[in-house]
mmCIF file of C-alpha atoms and ligand atoms in Angstrom:
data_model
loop_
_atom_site.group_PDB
_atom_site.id
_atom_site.type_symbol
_atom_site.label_atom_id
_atom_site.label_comp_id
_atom_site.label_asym_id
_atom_site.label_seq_id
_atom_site.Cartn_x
_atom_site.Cartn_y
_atom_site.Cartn_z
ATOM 1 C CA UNK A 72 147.207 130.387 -26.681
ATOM 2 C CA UNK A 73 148.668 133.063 -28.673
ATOM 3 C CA UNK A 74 151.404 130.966 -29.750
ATOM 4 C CA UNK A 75 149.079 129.239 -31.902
ATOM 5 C CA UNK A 76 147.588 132.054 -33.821
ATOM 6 C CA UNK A 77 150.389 134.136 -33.855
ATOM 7 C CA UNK A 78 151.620 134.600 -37.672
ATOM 8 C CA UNK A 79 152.065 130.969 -38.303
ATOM 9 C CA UNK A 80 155.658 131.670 -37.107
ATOM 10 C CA UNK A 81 159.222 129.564 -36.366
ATOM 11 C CA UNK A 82 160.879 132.322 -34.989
ATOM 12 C CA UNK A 83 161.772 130.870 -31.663
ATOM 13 C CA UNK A 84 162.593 135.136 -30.650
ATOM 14 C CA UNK A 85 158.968 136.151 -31.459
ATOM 15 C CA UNK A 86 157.239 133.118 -29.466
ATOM 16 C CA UNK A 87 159.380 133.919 -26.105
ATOM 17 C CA UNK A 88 158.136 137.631 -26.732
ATOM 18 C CA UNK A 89 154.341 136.690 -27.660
ATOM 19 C CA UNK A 90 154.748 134.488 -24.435
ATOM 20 C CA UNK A 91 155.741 137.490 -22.145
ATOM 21 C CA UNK A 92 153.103 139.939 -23.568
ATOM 22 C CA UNK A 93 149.381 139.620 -20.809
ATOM 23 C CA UNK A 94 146.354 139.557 -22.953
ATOM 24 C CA UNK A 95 145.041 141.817 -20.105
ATOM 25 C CA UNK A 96 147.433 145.234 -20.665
ATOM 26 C CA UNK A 97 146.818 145.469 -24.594
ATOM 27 C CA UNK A 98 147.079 148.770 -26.018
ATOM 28 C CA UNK A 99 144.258 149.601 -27.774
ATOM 29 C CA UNK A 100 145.759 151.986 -30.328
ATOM 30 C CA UNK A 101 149.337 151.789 -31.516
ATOM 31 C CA UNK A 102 150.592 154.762 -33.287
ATOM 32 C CA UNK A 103 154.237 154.269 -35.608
ATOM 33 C CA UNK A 104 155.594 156.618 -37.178
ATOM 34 C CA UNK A 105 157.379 154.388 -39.921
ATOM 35 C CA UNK A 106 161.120 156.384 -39.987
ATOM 36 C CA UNK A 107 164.358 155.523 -41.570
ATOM 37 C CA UNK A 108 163.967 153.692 -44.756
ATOM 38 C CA UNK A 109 165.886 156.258 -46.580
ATOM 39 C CA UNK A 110 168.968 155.750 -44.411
ATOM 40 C CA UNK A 111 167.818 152.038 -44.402
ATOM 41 C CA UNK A 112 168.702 151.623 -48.417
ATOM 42 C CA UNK A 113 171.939 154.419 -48.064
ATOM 43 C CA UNK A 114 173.674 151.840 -45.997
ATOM 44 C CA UNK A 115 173.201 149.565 -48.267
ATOM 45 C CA UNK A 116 174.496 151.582 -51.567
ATOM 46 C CA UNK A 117 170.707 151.305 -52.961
ATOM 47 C CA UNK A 118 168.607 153.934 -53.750
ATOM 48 C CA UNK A 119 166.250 155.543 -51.423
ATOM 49 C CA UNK A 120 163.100 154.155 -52.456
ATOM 50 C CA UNK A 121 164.532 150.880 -52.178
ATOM 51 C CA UNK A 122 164.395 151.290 -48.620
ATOM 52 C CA UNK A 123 160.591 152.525 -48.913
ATOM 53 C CA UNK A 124 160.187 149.255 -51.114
ATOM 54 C CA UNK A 125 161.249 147.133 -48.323
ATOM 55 C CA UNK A 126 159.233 149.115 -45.500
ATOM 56 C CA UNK A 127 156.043 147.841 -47.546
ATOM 57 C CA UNK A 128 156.784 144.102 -46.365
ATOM 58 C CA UNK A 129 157.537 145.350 -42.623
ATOM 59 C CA UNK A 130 154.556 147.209 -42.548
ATOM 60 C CA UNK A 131 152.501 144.061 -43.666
ATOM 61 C CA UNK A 132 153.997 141.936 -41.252
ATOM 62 C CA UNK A 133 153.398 144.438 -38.044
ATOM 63 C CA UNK A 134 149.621 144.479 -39.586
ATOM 64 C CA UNK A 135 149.473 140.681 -39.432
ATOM 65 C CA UNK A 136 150.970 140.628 -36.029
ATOM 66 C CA UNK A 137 148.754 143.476 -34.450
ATOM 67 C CA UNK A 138 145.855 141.434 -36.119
ATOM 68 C CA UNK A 139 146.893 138.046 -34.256
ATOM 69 C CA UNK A 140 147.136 139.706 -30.980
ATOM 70 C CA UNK A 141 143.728 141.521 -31.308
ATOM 71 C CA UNK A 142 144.980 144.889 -30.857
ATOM 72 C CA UNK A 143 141.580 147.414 -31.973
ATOM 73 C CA UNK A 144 143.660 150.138 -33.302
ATOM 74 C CA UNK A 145 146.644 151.119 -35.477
ATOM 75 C CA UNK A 146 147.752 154.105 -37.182
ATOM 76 C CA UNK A 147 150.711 154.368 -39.021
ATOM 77 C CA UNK A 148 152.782 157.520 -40.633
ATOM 78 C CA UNK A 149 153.199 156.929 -44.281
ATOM 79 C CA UNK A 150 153.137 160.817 -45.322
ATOM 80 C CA UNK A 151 153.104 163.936 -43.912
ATOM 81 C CA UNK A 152 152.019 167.425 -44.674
ATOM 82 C CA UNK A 153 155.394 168.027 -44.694
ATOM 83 C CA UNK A 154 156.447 165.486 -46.926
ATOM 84 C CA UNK A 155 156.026 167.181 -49.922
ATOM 85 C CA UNK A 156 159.356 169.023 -49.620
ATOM 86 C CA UNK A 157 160.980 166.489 -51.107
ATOM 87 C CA UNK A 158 162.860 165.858 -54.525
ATOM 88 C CA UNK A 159 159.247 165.508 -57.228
ATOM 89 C CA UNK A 160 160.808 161.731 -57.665
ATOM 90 C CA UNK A 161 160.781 160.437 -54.430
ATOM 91 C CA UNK A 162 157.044 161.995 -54.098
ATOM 92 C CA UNK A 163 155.750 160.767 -57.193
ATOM 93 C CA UNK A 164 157.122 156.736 -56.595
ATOM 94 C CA UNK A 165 155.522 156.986 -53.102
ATOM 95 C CA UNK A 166 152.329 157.532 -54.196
ATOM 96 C CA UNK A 167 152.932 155.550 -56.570
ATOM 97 C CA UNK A 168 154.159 152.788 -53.664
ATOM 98 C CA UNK A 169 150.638 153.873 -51.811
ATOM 99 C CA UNK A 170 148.167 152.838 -54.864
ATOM 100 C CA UNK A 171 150.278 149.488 -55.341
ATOM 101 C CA UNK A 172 150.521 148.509 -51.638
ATOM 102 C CA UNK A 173 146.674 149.227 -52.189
ATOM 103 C CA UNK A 174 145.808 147.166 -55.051
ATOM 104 C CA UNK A 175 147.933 143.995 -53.487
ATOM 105 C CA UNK A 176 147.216 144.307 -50.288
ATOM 106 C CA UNK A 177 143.435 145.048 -49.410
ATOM 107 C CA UNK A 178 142.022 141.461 -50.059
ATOM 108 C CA UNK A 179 144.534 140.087 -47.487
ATOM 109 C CA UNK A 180 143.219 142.896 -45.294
ATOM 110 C CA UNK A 181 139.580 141.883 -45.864
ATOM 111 C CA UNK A 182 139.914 138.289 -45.141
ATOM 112 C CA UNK A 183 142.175 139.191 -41.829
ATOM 113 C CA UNK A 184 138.813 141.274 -40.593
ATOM 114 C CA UNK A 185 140.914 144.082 -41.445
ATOM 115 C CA UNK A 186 139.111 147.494 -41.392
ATOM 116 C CA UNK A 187 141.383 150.112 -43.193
ATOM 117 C CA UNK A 188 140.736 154.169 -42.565
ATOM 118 C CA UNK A 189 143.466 156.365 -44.736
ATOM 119 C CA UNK A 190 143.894 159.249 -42.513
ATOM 120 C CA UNK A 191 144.828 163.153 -43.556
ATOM 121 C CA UNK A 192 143.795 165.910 -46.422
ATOM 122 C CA UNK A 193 143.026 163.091 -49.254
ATOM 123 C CA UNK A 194 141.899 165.639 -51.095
ATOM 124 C CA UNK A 195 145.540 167.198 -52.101
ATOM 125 C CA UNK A 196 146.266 163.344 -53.604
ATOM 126 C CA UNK A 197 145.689 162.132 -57.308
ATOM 127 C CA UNK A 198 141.834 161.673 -58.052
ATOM 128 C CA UNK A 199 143.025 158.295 -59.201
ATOM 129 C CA UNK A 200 144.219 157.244 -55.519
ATOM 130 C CA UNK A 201 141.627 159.165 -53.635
ATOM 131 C CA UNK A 202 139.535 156.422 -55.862
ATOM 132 C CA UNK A 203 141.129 153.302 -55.020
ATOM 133 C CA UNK A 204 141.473 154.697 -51.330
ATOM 134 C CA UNK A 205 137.276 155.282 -51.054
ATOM 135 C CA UNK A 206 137.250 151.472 -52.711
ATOM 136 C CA UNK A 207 139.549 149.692 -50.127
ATOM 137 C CA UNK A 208 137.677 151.672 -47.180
ATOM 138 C CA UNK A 209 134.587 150.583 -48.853
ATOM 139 C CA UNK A 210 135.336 146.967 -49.130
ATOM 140 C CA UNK A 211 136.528 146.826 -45.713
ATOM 141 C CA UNK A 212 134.354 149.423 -44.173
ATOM 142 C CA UNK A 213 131.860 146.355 -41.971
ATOM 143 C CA UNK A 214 135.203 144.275 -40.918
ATOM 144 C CA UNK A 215 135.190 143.760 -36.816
ATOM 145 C CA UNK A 216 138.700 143.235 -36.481
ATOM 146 C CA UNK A 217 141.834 145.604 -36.632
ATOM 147 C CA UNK A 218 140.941 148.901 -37.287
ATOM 148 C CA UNK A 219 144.580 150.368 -39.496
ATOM 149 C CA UNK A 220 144.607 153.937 -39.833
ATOM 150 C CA UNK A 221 147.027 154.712 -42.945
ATOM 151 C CA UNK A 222 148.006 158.561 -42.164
ATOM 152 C CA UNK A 223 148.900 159.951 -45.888
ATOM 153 C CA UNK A 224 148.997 163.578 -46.619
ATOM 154 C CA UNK A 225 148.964 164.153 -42.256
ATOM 155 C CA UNK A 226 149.735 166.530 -40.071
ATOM 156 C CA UNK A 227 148.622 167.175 -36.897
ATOM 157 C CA UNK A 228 148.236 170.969 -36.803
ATOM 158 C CA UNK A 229 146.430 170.593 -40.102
ATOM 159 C CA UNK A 230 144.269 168.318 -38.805
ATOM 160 C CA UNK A 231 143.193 170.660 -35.838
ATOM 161 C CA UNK A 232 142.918 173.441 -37.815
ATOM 162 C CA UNK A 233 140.141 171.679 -40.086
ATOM 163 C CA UNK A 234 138.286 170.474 -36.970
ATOM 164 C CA UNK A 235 138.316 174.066 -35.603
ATOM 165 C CA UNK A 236 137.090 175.005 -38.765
ATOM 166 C CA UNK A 237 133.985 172.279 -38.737
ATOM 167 C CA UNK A 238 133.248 173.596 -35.301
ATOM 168 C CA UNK A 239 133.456 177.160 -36.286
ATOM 169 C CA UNK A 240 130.993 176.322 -39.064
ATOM 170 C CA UNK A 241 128.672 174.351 -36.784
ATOM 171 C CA UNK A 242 128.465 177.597 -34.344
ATOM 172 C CA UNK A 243 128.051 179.967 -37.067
ATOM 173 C CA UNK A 244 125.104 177.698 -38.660
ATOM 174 C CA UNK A 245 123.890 177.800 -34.785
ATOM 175 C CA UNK A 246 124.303 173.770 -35.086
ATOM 176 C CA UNK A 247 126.195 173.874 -31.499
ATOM 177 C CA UNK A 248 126.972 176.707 -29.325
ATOM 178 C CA UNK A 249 129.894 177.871 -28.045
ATOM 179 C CA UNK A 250 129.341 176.316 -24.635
ATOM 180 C CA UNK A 251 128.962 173.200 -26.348
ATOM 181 C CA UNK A 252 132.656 173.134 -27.297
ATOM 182 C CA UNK A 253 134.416 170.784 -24.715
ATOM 183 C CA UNK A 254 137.222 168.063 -25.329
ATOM 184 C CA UNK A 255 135.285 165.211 -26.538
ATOM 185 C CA UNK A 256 133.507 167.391 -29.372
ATOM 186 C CA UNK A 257 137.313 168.491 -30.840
ATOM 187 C CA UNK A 258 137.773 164.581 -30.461
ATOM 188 C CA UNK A 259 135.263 163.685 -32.503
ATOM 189 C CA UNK A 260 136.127 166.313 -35.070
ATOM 190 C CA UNK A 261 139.477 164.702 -35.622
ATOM 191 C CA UNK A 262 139.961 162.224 -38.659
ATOM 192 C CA UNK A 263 140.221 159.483 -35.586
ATOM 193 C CA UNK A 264 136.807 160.146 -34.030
ATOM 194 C CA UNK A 265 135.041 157.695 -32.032
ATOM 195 C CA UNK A 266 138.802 155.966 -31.577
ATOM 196 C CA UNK A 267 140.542 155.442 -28.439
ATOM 197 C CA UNK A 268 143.533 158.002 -27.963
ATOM 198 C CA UNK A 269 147.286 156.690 -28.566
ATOM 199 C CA UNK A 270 148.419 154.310 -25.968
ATOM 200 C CA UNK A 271 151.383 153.336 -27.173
ATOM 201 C CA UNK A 272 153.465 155.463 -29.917
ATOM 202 C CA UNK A 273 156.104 153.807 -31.676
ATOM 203 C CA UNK A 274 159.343 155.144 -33.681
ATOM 204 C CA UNK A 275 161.714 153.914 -35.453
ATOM 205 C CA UNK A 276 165.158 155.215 -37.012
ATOM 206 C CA UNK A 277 167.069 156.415 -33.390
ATOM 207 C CA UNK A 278 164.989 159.757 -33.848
ATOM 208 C CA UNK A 279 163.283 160.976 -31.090
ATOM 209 C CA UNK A 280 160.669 163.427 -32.281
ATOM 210 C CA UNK A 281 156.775 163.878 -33.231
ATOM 211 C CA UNK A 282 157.006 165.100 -36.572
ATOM 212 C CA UNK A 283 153.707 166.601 -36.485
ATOM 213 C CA UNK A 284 151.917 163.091 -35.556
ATOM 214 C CA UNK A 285 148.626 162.817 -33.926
ATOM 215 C CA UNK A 286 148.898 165.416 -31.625
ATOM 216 C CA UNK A 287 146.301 165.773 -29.824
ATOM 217 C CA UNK A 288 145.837 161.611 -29.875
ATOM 218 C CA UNK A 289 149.173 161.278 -28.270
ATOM 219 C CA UNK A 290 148.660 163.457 -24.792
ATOM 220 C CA UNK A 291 149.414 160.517 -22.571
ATOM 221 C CA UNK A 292 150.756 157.836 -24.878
ATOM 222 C CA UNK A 293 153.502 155.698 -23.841
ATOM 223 C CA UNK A 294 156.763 156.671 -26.320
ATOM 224 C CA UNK A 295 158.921 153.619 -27.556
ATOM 225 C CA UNK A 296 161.748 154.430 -29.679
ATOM 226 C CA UNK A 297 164.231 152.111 -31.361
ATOM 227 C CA UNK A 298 167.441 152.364 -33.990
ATOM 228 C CA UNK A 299 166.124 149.880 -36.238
ATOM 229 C CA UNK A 300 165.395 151.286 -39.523
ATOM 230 C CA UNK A 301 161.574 150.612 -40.802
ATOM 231 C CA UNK A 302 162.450 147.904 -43.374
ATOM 232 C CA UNK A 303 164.267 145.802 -40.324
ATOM 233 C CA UNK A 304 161.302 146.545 -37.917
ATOM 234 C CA UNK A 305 160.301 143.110 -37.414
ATOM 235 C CA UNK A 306 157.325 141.574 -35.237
ATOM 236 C CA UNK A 307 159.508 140.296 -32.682
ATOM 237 C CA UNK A 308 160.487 144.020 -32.273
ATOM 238 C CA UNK A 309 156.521 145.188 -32.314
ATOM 239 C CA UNK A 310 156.078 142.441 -29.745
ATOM 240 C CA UNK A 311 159.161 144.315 -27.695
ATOM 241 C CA UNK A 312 157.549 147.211 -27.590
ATOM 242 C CA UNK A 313 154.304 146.418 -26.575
ATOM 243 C CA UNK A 314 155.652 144.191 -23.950
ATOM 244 C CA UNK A 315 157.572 147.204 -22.656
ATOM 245 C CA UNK A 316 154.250 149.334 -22.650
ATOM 246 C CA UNK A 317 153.291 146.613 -20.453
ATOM 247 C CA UNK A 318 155.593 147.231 -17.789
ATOM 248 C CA UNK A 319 155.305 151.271 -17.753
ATOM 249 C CA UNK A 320 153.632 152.458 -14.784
ATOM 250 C CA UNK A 321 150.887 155.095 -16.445
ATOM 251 C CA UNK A 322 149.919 157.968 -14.332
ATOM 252 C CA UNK A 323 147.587 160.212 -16.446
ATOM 253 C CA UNK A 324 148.758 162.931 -13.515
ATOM 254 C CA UNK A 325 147.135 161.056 -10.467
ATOM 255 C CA UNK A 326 149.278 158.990 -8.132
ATOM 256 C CA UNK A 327 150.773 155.677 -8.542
ATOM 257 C CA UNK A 328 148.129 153.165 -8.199
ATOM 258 C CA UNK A 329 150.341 150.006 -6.519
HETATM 259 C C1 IPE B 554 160.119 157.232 -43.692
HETATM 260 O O1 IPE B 554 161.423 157.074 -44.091
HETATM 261 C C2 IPE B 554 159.136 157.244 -44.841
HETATM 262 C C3 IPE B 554 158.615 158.567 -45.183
HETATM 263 C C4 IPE B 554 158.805 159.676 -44.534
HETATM 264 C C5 IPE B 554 157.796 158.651 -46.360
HETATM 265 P P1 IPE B 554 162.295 158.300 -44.597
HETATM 266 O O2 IPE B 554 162.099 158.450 -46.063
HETATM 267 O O3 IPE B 554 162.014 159.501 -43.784
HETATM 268 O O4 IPE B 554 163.767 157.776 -44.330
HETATM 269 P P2 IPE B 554 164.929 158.589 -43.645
HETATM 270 O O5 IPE B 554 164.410 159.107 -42.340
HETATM 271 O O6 IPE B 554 165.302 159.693 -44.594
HETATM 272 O O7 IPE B 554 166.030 157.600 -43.452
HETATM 273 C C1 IPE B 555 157.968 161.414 -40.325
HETATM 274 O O1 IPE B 555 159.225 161.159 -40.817
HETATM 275 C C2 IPE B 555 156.945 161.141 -41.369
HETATM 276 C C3 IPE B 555 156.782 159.737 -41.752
HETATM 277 C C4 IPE B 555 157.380 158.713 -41.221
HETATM 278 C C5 IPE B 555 155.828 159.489 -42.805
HETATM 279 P P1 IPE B 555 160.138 162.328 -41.451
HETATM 280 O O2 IPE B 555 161.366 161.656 -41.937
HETATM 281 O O3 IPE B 555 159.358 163.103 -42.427
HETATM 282 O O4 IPE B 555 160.406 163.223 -40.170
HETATM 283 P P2 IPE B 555 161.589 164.247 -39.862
HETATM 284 O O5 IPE B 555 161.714 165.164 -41.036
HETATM 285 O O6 IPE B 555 162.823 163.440 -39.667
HETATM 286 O O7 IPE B 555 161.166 164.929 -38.610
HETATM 287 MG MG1 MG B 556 162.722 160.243 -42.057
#
């Protein structure tokens, strides 16, 4: 069935993979944490943001696949808190990369059911892209279909510092008391409230690390890593992943259930 929704594709690799995923084990969020374009474009004698250049066309592909095989959520790592340490150049062209993935990409979004969140403290970003950012979330804000959480300006302590923070305020404006404070209210303080947690969280590059993503999201997520670089993170590879998830036996602490 998939095989004739699935990305309009040839690609003989990606249909044997589409054919071994079940529709029945989906992972309902997908986390990536988009590494490696850097050493992507050094291997290649280009410039770094060359390689960021080219992760822009993987990351619309994955979209398009994770859209064909009705997975509900996805949230990828495009910038984090931490980030910012880098050279002023390579900053300043990827949020410059951000607003122009933005302005050419939303209306494919909208018309693939597309519902797109940008996740992390928008506030620190230009006033210019915090603008275009409330537009696309506008535009896409009734969409049914994949919800794509963009996580720019992220970090996963931050983000559980400003929920403690809400919560602190709701106490002291006697909103909530402190009894009140349980799991599912921190949840639904987080920038990814009323989403499932992580099922399955994805990296690429060879590195085997969190890098201060989703946290608290992640507790029992299945981890996937690969040495592909982003820009040569295909669907086929997406498809790998996910039908590796498949086969994991997930124990959330209890016993195996066989
Ligand atoms: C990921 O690729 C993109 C961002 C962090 C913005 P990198 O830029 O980290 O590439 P490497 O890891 O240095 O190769
Ligand atoms: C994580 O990659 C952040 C993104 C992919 C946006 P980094 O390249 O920043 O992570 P470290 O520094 O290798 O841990
Ligand atoms: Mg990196």
């Amino acid at each position: 069935m998939w095989k004739k929704i699935f990305c309009k594709t040839e690609n003989k690799r990606e249909t044997a993979k589409l054919n071994e995923i079940s529709a029945d084990l989906l992972p309902s969020h997908i986390a990536i944490i988009m590494d490696g374009n850097g050493r992507w474009a050094q291997k290649r004698g280009l410039p770094r943001k060359a390689g960021h250049k080219k992760g822009v066309d993987s990351l619309r592909e994955i979209v398009k696949a994770a859209c064909s095989i009705n997975i509900k959520f996805l949230t990828v790592y495009a910038f984090s808190t931490e980030n910012w340490k880098r050279p002023t150049a390579e900053v300043d062209f990827l949020m410059k990369l951000f607003s122009v993935y933005l302005d050419s990409e939303v209306e494919e979004m909208d018309k693939n059911n597309v519902r797109l969140k940008f996740v992390g403290c928008l506030t620190e970003l230009s006033g210019e892209l915090q603008s275009q950012i409330k537009k696309g979330e506008k535009k896409t804000a009734d969409n049914t279909g994949l919800g794509l959480n963009i996580a720019v300006n992220y970090g996963a302590r931050d983000e559980i510092v400003m929920a403690a923070r809400n919560i602190a305020q709701r106490v002291l404006s006697r909103d909530i008391e402190i009894k009140d404070i349980n799991e599912q209210l921190l949840d639904d303080s987080l920038y990814t409230a009323q989403q499932p947690p992580v099922d399955l969280l994805i990296r690429t590059s060879g590195d085997m690390r969190i890098s201060n993503f989703l946290l608290w999201q992640c507790a029992y997520a299945e981890l996937w890593f690969t040495e592909k670089n982003w820009p040569e993170f295909m669907p086929e590879d997406f498809l790998r992943a996910i039908n590796d998830y498949q086969k994991r036996d997930r124990r959330f602490g209890g016993l195996e259930d066989k």
